[in-house]
């Protein structure tokens, strides 16, 4: 029986229009047991019985099922996430709240969060991606922050696959349709195509918001007698059990049947909700506030109560509905979008209702904060009318704190040693090197031009560069601080498939270097851990290794991890995706006086490689794009030295902020070849490089390297600065002309392409594959 | 005295703060005009900003034209007051009948955000009076429904009366006759799809929008003096 059928059976059991009260304890033992169909194990049912001291009824069972789902409880990952460093200078709020919050100076705090909407986006790409944007925005303005930027790291199956093209087009239209309309700029992200995502795309979304530091609010209910007010949309049957049906199970042949578990978004409702909530917060009318996401009202009511150490009486009959005949469990677990739960004082209620009416936002009192009994365990009671029957009665905190915690079996893949010993080879003939380079070029502006990336007049460096740079203005006074915030999102499934620990560390390192290229210093990490089925021991091993790699890198680089999201069960027909931890890194530009040089060349200037002098033996191609596309998926990653990495990043950051570089690009996926190729095609300026020892040097993805473009009279100073910092460096050649030419140490060409051909390949790849016209869903 | 520019705020508008920032940068005073109010509070010019007024439900501007504030804007325009509609604001002004024609979906059926090169075709309007005809400007566009269309008679009239004030150098959306912005017969109402407020700083990539908004403030100052 699929989860969806189970939820339907619950619905029938609840009966049309009837409500089951605590008195008629329902038979949870009908065959097959409904708890199992809802995703709860027998042991978990026993835990619930022990908590309640009796059999749970259907409503209670439904509430535990959604709250104890993998998606809400992190029951497979919590144990490991504890190993991440979460404290540091400027951290105002770490993991566990709706968003992480950093003090960024001048009385301004930055709230940041990243999430996944992978499964809904495969089932229903437009709405799946759209509601992903909506959900992350609510997490941010829940903290009292105005959302100012969204980033979307996207991963799809190959462009040669029709379903993957359909998913990609739908996801991009969904982000565009919702994000543009809701009035928050989508300033960047990633677009990656790989076979491992064909049956399970990754749609991650990051949001950044700013707030006056003193306005920081937390999702806690306090003050006995205070009221819980439901704001926003009516509640329907959409998304019932979404967290357990969609987000906590892999895909099988029956995935089309899960379509009703995907919610439908309404950006106009969300826009009014944002304005109404920020108005209420400005007026000091809100004691606590919580968004409704996964597990809907059950989650919001129990989280606010348990964070506040109080209880809550919740009147399910008061919840405005968009459909008739909804059973209490449907109302309590619905994931209808664009809803918030605000805790307000009885005295403030009239003003709250007035301001909501001005913004045309529905506001309804649905709960009361109650005193916890002597044992301190506040009760969440679901009532049919405040004076009506008690439909459910559970300790509020048990829905979170008592959630199961699993140390699932972990196992290194059996063929690991054999895989590590492989040695991928690079293409050798000029024609195949050129083909490999052209194959790597992909202009993603087909995607980013569909996003409003300029709203709020902050976007100094937008999509397509190494990192995004936004002006930092005070969120209420609008005063420009003269400083900037910088953002990047990075993931590399190839590195992590080869070695999840070092691959994740290299991903964090890449993010740091990306920020350096725009003159920013990193201050905090958020992460979205996209992995396969945690019941596969190899996947749990990958997850645990990746967390250790992230912890190592963050400690070495002095970065706190202030939030994250774990997305498991990313598998299709039993095949897990490659491990894909995505890093979101927030940074600060201390003096934003000029635009960063960006990914480009200036004709007549010189090209210098920092972090490598191309001496020594040929580097490992393990985990490189070129090895992967030729089916060579083994080997040992090139070494990462985090101390050296820090020095390279600092040198680059300083040179960029001093305005001493005319172009800059980090060397990452695609290696030196793609870095040089992108510098050339993006600026329309050719490049002449000489002295490459081998084609492996062109395609290896050794970390801690940056290509810089500098005026001829500045080369010497740059090389001297690198030497002084103990950083290897070499002058590669010059920018200019109409060719992309790279020669080896003997002067023989490794690459000799007409720049215009490279530009055409780069520019036309996505439009050719995805078409000019996209029809909105 | 600094001219006062009122910026209309509908539920769903989203460029109102950006326009206020640009107006203040140029020394003007900016204030929000709530869509549900039917008076303009004595402002010297009105901007209907970009966004998705009333969610663009039905079609862009179709509901916004019924907001109480639009009655006051219409009267202000009839009295010769300077009114500029940017992007969604242009759509609202066409729906409200203050400007002819309509904006339909882009030819590519995609949202388009990015820089656009414009040519000033006429300096006879409240938005272009300070810019010589023929001047090239770089101003960002950001829309799904920016493809201007009108009847052949209206197009002929717009041309004859020199009321096409801005054209795209490279047409991004299929707009008829490359039209990016037009004015009314009185030359005090202008609608344009590009966002001049987004081209107001070197950090953002262009300052060309300042030339246009400066003209609007000039026209507003004229009202102050009068």
Coordinates of C-alpha atoms in Angstrom, one line a residue, chain A residues 464-467 488-490 492 495 506-518 598-600 608-610 645 648-649 652 656 661 663-679 700-709:
Chain A
X464 CA 26.7 34.0 -14.1
X465 CA 29.7 35.2 -12.1
X466 CA 31.7 33.5 -9.5
X467 CA 29.5 34.9 -6.7
X488 CA 27.5 31.7 -3.6
X489 CA 26.0 28.2 -3.9
X490 CA 28.2 25.3 -4.9
X492 CA 30.0 18.9 -7.0
X495 CA 34.0 15.0 -6.3
X506 CA 36.6 20.9 -1.6
X507 CA 33.1 22.3 -2.2
X508 CA 33.3 24.5 0.9
X509 CA 36.8 25.6 -0.3
X510 CA 35.4 26.4 -3.7
X511 CA 32.7 28.6 -2.2
X512 CA 35.3 30.5 -0.2
X513 CA 37.3 31.1 -3.4
X514 CA 34.2 32.2 -5.3
X515 CA 33.6 34.9 -2.7
X516 CA 37.2 35.9 -2.8
X517 CA 36.9 36.5 -6.6
X518 CA 34.3 39.2 -5.8
X598 CA 34.1 39.7 -13.0
X599 CA 34.7 36.8 -15.2
X600 CA 36.3 38.5 -18.3
X608 CA 48.2 34.7 -14.5
X609 CA 47.5 31.5 -12.7
X610 CA 47.5 31.8 -8.9
X645 CA 43.7 27.5 0.3
X648 CA 45.1 32.0 -2.0
X649 CA 41.6 33.2 -1.1
X652 CA 42.7 37.2 -4.3
X656 CA 40.0 42.3 -6.0
X661 CA 42.7 42.8 -11.3
X663 CA 39.4 39.9 -14.7
X664 CA 39.2 36.9 -12.4
X665 CA 37.8 33.4 -12.3
X666 CA 38.3 30.5 -10.0
X667 CA 39.4 27.2 -11.4
X668 CA 36.8 24.6 -10.6
X669 CA 34.6 22.1 -12.5
X670 CA 36.1 21.9 -16.0
X671 CA 39.6 22.8 -14.7
X672 CA 41.9 25.4 -16.2
X673 CA 40.4 24.7 -19.7
X674 CA 36.9 25.8 -18.7
X675 CA 38.2 28.7 -16.6
X676 CA 40.1 30.1 -19.6
X677 CA 37.2 29.3 -21.9
X678 CA 34.7 31.2 -19.8
X679 CA 36.9 34.2 -19.3
X700 CA 42.3 18.5 -13.7
X701 CA 40.2 20.1 -11.0
X702 CA 42.9 20.6 -8.4
X703 CA 41.5 23.1 -5.8
X704 CA 42.8 26.4 -4.6
X705 CA 43.5 28.0 -8.0
X706 CA 42.4 31.2 -9.6
X707 CA 43.0 32.7 -13.0
X708 CA 43.6 36.5 -12.9
X709 CA 43.8 39.0 -15.7

